[in-house]
XYZ file of C-alpha atoms in Angstrom:
528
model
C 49.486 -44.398 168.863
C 50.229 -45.232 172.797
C 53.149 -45.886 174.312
C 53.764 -49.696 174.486
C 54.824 -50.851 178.459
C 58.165 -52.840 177.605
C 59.988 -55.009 179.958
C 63.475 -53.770 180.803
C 64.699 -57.245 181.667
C 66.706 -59.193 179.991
C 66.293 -58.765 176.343
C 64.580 -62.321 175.214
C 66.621 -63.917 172.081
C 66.395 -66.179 169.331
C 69.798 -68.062 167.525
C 71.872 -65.646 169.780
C 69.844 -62.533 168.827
C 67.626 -60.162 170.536
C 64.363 -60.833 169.399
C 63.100 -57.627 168.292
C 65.897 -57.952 165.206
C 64.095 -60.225 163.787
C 61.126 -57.827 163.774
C 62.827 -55.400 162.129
C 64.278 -57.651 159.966
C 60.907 -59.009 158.853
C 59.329 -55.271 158.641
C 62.293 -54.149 156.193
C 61.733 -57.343 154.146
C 58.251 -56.527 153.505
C 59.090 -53.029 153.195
C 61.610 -53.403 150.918
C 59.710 -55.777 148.251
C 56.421 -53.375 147.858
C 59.528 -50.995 147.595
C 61.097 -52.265 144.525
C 58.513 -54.173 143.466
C 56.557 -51.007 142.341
C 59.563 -49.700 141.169
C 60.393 -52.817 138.598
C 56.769 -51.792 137.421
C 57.097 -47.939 137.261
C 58.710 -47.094 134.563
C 56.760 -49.416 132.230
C 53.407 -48.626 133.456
C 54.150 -44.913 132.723
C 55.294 -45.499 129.244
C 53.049 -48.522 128.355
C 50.097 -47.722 130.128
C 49.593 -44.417 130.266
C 51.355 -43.995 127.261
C 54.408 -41.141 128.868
C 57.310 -40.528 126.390
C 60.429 -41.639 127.120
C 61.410 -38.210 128.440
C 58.109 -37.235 130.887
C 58.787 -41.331 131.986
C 62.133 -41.135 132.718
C 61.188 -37.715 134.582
C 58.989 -38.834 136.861
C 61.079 -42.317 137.980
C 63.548 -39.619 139.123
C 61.476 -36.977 140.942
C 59.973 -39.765 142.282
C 63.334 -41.475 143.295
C 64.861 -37.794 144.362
C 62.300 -37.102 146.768
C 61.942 -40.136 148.499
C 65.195 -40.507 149.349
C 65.335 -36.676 150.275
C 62.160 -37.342 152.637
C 64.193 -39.284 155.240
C 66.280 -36.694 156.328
C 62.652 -35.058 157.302
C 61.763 -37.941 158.936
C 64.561 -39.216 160.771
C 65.179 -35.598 162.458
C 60.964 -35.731 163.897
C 61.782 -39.199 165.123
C 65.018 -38.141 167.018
C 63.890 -35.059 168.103
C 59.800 -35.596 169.170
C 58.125 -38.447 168.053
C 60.558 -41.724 168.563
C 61.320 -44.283 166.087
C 58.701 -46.779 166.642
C 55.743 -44.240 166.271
C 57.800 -42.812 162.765
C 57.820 -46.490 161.683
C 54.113 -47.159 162.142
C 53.273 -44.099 160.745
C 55.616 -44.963 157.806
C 53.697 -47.961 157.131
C 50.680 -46.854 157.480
C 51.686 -44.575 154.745
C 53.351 -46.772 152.308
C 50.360 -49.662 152.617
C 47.295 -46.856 151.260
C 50.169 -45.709 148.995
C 50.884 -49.282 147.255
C 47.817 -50.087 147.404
C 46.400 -46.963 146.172
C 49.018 -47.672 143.017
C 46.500 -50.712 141.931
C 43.855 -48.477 140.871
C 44.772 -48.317 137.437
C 41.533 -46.375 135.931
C 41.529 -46.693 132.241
C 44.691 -46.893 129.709
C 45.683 -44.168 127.591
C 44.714 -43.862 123.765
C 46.387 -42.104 120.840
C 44.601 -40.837 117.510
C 46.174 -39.021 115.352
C 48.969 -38.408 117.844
C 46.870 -37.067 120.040
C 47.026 -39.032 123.336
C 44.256 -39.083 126.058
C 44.539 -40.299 129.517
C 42.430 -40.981 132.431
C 42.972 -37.647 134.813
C 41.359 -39.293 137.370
C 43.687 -42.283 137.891
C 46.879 -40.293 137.222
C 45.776 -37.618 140.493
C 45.112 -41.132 142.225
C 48.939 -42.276 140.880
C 50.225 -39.238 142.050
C 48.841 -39.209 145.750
C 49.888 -42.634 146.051
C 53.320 -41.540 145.058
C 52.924 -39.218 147.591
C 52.178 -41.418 150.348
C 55.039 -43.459 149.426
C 57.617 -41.167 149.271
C 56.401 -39.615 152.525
C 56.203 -43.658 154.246
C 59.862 -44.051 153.211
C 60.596 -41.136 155.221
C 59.590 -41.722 158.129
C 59.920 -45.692 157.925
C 63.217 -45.702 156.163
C 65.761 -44.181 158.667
C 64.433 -45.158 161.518
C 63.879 -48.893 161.351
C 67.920 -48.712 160.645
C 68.659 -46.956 163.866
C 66.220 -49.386 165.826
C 68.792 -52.007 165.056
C 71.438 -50.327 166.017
C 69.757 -49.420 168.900
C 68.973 -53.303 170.478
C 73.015 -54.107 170.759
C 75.005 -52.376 173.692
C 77.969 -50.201 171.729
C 80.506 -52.891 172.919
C 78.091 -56.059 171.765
C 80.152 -57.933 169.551
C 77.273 -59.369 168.016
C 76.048 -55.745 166.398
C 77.939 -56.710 162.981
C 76.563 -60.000 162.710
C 72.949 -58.229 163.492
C 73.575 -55.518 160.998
C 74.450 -58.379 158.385
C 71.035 -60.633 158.968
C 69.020 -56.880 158.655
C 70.678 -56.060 155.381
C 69.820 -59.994 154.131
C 66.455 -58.918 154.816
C 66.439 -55.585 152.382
C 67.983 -58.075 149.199
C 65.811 -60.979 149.961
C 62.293 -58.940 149.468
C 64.591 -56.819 146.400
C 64.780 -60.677 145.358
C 61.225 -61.757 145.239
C 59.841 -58.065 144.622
C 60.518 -58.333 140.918
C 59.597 -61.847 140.182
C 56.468 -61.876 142.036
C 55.372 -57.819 141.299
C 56.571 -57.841 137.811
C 55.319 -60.958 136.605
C 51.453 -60.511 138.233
C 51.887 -56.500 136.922
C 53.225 -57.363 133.302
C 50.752 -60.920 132.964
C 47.807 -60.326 134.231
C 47.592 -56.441 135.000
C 49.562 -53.718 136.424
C 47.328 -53.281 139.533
C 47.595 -56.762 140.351
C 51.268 -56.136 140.581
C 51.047 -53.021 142.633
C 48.445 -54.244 144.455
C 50.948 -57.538 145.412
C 53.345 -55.027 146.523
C 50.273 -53.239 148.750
C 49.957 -56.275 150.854
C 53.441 -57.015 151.048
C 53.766 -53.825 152.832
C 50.441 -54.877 155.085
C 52.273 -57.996 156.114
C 55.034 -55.617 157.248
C 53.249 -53.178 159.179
C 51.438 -56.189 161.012
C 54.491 -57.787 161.510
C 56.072 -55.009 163.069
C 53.489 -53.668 165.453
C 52.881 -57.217 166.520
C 56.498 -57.183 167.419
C 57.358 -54.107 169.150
C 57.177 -55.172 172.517
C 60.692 -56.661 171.508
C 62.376 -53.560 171.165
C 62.345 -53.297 174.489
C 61.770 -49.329 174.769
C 64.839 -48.319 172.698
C 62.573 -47.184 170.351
C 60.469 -44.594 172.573
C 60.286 -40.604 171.724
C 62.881 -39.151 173.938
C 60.775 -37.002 176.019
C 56.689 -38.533 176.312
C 55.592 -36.024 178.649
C 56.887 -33.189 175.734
C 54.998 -35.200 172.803
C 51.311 -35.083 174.983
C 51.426 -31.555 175.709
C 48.663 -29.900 174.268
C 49.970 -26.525 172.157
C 47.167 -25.710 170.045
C 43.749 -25.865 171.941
C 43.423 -29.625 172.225
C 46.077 -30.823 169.678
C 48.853 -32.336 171.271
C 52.719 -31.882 169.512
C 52.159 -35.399 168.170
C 48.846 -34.252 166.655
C 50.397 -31.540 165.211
C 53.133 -33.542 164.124
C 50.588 -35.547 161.903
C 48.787 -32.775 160.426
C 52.020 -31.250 159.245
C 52.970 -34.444 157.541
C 49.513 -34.387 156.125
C 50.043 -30.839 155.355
C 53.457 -31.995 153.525
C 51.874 -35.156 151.633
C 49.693 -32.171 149.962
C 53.346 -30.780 149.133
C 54.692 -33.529 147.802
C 51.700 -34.391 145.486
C 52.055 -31.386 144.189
C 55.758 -31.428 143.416
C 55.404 -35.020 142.092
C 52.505 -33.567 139.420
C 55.393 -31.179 137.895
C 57.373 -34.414 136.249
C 57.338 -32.968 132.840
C 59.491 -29.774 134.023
C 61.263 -31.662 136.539
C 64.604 -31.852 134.505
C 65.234 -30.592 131.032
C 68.198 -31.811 129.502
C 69.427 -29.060 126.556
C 73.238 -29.844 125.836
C 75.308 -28.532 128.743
C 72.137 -27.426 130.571
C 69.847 -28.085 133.230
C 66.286 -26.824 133.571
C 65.499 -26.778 137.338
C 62.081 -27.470 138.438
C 60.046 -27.569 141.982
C 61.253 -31.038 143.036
C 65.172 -29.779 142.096
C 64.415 -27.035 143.980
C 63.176 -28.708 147.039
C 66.250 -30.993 146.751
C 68.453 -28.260 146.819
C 66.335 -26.716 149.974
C 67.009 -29.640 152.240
C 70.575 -29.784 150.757
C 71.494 -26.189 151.357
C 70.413 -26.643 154.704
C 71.715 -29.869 155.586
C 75.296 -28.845 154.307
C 75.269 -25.299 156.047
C 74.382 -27.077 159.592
C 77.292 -30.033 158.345
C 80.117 -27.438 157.470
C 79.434 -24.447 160.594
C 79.542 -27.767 162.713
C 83.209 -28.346 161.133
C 84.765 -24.851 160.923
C 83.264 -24.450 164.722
C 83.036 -27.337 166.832
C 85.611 -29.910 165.834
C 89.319 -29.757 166.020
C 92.007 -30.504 162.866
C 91.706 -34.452 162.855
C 87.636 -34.182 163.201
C 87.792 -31.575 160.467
C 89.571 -33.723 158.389
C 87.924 -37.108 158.866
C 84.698 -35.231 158.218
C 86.002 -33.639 154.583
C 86.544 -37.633 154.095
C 82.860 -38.265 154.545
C 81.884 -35.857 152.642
C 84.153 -37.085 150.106
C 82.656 -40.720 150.282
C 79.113 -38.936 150.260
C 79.915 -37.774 146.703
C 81.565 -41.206 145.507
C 78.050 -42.639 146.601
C 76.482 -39.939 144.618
C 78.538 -40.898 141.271
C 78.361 -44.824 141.683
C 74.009 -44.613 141.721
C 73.928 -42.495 139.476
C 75.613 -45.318 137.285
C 73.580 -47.788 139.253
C 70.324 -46.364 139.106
C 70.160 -46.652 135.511
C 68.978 -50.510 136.586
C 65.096 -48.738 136.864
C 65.320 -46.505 134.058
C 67.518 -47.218 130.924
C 68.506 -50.505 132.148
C 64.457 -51.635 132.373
C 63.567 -50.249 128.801
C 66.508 -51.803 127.448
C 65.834 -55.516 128.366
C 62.060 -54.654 127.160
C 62.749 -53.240 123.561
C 65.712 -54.632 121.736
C 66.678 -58.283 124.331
C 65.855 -61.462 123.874
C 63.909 -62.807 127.158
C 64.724 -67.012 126.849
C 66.611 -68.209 129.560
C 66.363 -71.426 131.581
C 63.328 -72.402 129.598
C 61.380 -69.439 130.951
C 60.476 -66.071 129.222
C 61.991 -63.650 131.540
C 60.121 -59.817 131.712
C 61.878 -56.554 132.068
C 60.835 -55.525 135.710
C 61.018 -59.388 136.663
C 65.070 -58.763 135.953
C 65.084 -56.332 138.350
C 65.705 -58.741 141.303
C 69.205 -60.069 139.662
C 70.137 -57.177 141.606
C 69.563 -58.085 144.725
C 69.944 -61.688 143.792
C 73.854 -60.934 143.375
C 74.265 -59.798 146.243
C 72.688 -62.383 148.583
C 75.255 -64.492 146.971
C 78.310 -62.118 146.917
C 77.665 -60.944 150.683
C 78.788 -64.153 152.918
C 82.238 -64.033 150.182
C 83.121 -60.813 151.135
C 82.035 -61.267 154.752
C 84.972 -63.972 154.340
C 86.894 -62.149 152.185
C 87.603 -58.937 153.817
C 89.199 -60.681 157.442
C 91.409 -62.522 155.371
C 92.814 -59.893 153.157
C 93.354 -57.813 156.455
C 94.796 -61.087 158.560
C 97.315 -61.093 155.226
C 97.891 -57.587 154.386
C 96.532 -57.111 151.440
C 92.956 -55.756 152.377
C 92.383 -52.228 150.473
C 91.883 -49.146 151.788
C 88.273 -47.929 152.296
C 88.975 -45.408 149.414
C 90.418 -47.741 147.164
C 87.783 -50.495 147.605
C 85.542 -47.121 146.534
C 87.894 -46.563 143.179
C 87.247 -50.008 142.201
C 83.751 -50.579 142.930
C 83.231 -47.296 140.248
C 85.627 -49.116 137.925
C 83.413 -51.933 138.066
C 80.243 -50.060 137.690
C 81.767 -48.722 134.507
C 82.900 -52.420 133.141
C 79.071 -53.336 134.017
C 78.357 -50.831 131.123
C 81.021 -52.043 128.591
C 79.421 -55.415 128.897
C 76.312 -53.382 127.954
C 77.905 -52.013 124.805
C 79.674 -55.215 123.665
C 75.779 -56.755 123.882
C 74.535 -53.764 121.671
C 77.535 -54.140 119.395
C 77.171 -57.735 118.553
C 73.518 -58.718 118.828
C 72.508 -62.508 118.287
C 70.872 -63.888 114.869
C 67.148 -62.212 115.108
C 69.062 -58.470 115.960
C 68.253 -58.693 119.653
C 71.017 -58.381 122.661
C 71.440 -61.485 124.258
C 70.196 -62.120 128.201
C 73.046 -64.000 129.355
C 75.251 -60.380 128.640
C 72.727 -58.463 130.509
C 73.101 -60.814 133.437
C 76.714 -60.530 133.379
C 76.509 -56.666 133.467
C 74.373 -57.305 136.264
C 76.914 -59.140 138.249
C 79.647 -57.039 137.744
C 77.683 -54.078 138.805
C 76.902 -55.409 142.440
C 80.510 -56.923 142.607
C 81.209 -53.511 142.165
C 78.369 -52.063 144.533
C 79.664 -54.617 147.443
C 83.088 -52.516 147.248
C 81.551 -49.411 147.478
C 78.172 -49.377 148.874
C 78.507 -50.968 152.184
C 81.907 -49.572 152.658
C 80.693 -46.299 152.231
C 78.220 -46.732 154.987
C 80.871 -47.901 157.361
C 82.827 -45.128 156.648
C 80.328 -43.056 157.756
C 79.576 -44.147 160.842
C 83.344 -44.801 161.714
C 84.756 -40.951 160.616
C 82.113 -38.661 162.089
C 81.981 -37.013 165.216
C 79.338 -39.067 167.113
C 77.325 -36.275 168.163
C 76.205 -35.879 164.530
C 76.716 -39.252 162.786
C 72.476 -39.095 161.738
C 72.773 -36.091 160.115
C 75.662 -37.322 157.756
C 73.656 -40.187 157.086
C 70.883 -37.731 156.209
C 73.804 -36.603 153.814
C 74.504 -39.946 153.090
C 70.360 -40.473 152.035
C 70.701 -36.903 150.156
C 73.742 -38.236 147.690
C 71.193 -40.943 146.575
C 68.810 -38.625 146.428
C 70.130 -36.505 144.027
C 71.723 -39.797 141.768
C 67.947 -40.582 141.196
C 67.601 -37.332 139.395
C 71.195 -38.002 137.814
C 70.204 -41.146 136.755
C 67.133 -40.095 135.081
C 68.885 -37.456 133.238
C 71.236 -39.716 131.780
C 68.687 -41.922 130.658
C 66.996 -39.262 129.171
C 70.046 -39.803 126.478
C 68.592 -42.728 124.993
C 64.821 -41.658 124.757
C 62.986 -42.648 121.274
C 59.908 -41.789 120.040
C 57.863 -44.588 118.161
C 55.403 -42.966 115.806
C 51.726 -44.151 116.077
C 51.403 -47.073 113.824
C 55.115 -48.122 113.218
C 57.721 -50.508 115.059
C 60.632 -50.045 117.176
C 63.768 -49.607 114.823
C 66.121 -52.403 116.811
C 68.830 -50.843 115.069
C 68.414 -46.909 115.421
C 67.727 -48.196 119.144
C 70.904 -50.040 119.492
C 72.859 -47.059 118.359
C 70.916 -44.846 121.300
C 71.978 -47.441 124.048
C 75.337 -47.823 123.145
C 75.894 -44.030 123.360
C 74.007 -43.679 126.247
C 76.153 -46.861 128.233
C 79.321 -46.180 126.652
C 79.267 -42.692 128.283
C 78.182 -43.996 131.621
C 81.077 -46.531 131.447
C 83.703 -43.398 131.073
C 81.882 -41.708 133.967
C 82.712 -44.943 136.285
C 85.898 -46.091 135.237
C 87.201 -42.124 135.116
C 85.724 -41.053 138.350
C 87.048 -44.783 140.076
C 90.300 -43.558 138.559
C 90.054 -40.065 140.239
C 89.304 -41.901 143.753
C 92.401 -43.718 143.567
C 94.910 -41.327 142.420
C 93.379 -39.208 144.985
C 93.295 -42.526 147.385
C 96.916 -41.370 149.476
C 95.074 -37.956 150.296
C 92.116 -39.685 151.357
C 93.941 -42.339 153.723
C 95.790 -39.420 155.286
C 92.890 -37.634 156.568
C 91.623 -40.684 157.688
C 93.726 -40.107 160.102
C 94.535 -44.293 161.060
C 90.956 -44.963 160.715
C 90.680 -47.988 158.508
């Protein structure tokens, strides 16, 4: 991977743009839609295919989920400190493409006689170091393609919003077709013809953005070339050895990945850690030692404060996808087992609902892009925290729609879709007030000089909602015994436990925020 020669010239632009956004716009598309369209797919293939519990399936989506959105705080430090963003984000790719594609090798389906269940080992050590790859791609692609962005737009360009709005089109519109496309080839004709959809996805990515990167214009360089060529072990160079340690941690990760089925007991009131909790708690340990001596030492009274606030939104994130996340785990099996799938004249899969999703919020985005000015022009535009209250309140409404669904089933004893894609709406009017505000509080309360490492927080919180969200799911797990049929009703009862509790964790924790909102706005410090 050579260094590209870049003009420094003026940047050349397209509609008012730099060029080299639309790049990265196209790369985190692509990225994006192998991204969730495996993940529509995952938890069904484990349970349907190779015939996983409930428990070991909804154990694996969240180790799986935990680590790779742990991973980027790896990844994004290498990049900053040796090896540059646009060598992390080829890497990445590289990564994530033998990953997905390595996903479509399906090997043989699982059998059970006499509840005895066999599976292919082969395929599932194949599964596993795909997972691998993935979660280790995402890490190094993830972060940094962000930071390019940010990167192509002097600090005073009043254009950077406007940029950061097209880029974060470009994540929902692949969430959009990911589903549909992924989970209707995987669930029709095969699930490796939907991973495998997803594997070129990410190919057409990749190409896209190393055909590209002369656009970025050398923002994207490692900070010191002359550092990553020196030769430190014989004739390994630090970028060498910066690839067989990532190697050396893809061996890691399949590893911890293998160890699903003690990744996260749930015995009333207790938790069971495992390896990949452990590793989690690592990186977190770490991460939050460097965060609060930083605090305590190096920043006065207001900076203190501002930076308890961030932490404080940090943990709001945490609780809201931890709700949210449910969407790949209960929220999937749900919509397969006991919903009825007519709509529009079409039969609608579980993973193909996925996208609604990121549908709703290619719709709700330019409203609130309008919104938000106004409100503010008028005086009535919330607080950052108290947009944060509400968007939990909402998350926890999504799930009373959920229960009312269970509660009052149509004629044939299934939930109806049309509630379903209500709860869906109301959880990403809810995730627009929280998610993206979140973000901006991030970047707007900490001290510059370490505003990627509390987004590394920021990337740990979702990290650890994965696992959350897994555990709660766990909640609604059924066993069907060989040779019988779902009970629709003993089912119905599981899910409306399981969502009515997740409602009271939303709507009481959205509650908390904004009873706790005047604190909040005070160590804000003016900040809004």
């Amino acid at each position: 991977m050579s260094t590209v020669a870049l003009p420094r010239n003026r940047p050349a632009e397209f509609l008012g743009h730099p060029k080299g956004l639309y790049i990265c716009f196209l790369t985190e598309m692509w990225e994006r839609f192998s991204f969730y369209g495996m993940k529509a797919l995952l938890l069904l293939y484990l349970v349907k295919y190779h015939l996983f519990t409930d428990d070991n399936g909804y154990n694996l989506v969240g180790a799986y989920g935990g680590l790779v959105y742990a991973m980027p705080v790896i990844g994004g430090l290498v990049a900053d400190r040796w090896l540059g963003m646009r060598k992390a984000v080829v890497f990445g790719g590289i990564l994530l493409v033998l990953g997905h594609l390595g996903m479509a090798i399906e090997g043989h389906p699982a059998s059970s006689v006499g509840g005895v269940v066999t599976r292919d080992a082969h395929a599932l050590q194949v599964f596993y170091f795909s997972l691998a790859l993935i979660i280790l791609g995402v890490g190094f692609l993830k972060p940094n393609i962000s930071t390019i962005v940010g990167k192509l737009y002097p600090d005073d360009d009043p254009r950077r919003d406007s940029g950061f709005t097209l880029f974060y089109a470009g994540i929902n519109l692949g969430g959009t077709f990911s589903g549909i496309l992924c989970g209707w080839l995987g669930e029709t004709y095969g699930w490796g013809w939907g991973f495998g959809a997803a594997g070129v996805g990410m190919l057409a990515g990749l190409a896209n953005f190393i055909y590209g990167q002369k656009y970025l214009l050398g923002h994207a360089e490692p900070r010191d070339p002359a550092a990553l060529r020196q030769r430190v072990f014989g004739p390994l160079t630090r970028e060498h050895l910066i690839y067989l340690g990532s190697l050396g941690l893809l061996v890691v990760i399949w590893g911890l990945i293998q160890a699903h089925s003690l990744f996260l007991a749930i015995i009333p009131g207790w938790f069971e850690p495992s390896p990949v909790i452990l590793a989690m708690h690592v990186i977190t340990a770490c991460l939050l030692t460097g965060i609060l001596w930083f605090m305590f030492t190096r920043c006065t009274k207001v900076e203190r404060e501002q930076m308890f606030v961030v932490l404080a939104f940090i943990v709001l994130c945490l609780v809201f996808f931890t709700i949210y996340e449910q969407t790949y785990g209960s929220w999937v099996l749900f919509s397969d087992r006991v919903m009825n799938h007519d709509a529009l004249g079409k039969e609608w899969n579980a993973s193909e609902l996925t996208s609604l999703g990121s549908f709703f919020i290619l719709v709700l985005a330019p409203f609130f892009a309008w919104l938000w000015p106004r409100l503010e022009r008028a005086g009535w535009n919330p607080s950052k925290p108290a947009k944060s209250g509400y968007g939990l309140i909402l998350a926890g409404l999504s799930f009373v729609v959920l229960v009312w669904s269970a509660r009052h089933p149509q004629a044939n004893g299934l939930t109806g879709i049309w509630w379903f894609v209500f709860a869906y709406f109301v959880l990403e009017v809810g995730e627009m007030l929280l998610s993206p505000i979140g973000l901006s509080a991030v970047t707007e309360l900490s001290v510059p000089r370490v505003v990627s490492l509390m987004m590394g927080g920021w990337f740990l919180g979702t990290s650890y909602s994965e696992v959350l969200a897994a555990a709660l799911g766990k909640l609604s797990s059924m066993e069907i015994p060989e040779g019988e049929v779902l009970n629709v009703t003993d089912a119905l009862a599981k899910y409306d436990a399981l969502f009515l509790f997740s409602a009271k964790i939303g709507i009481g924790s959205g509650l908390l925020t904004l009873l706790l909102t005047p604190l909040i706005k005070r160590w804000m410090h003016g900040v809004k």
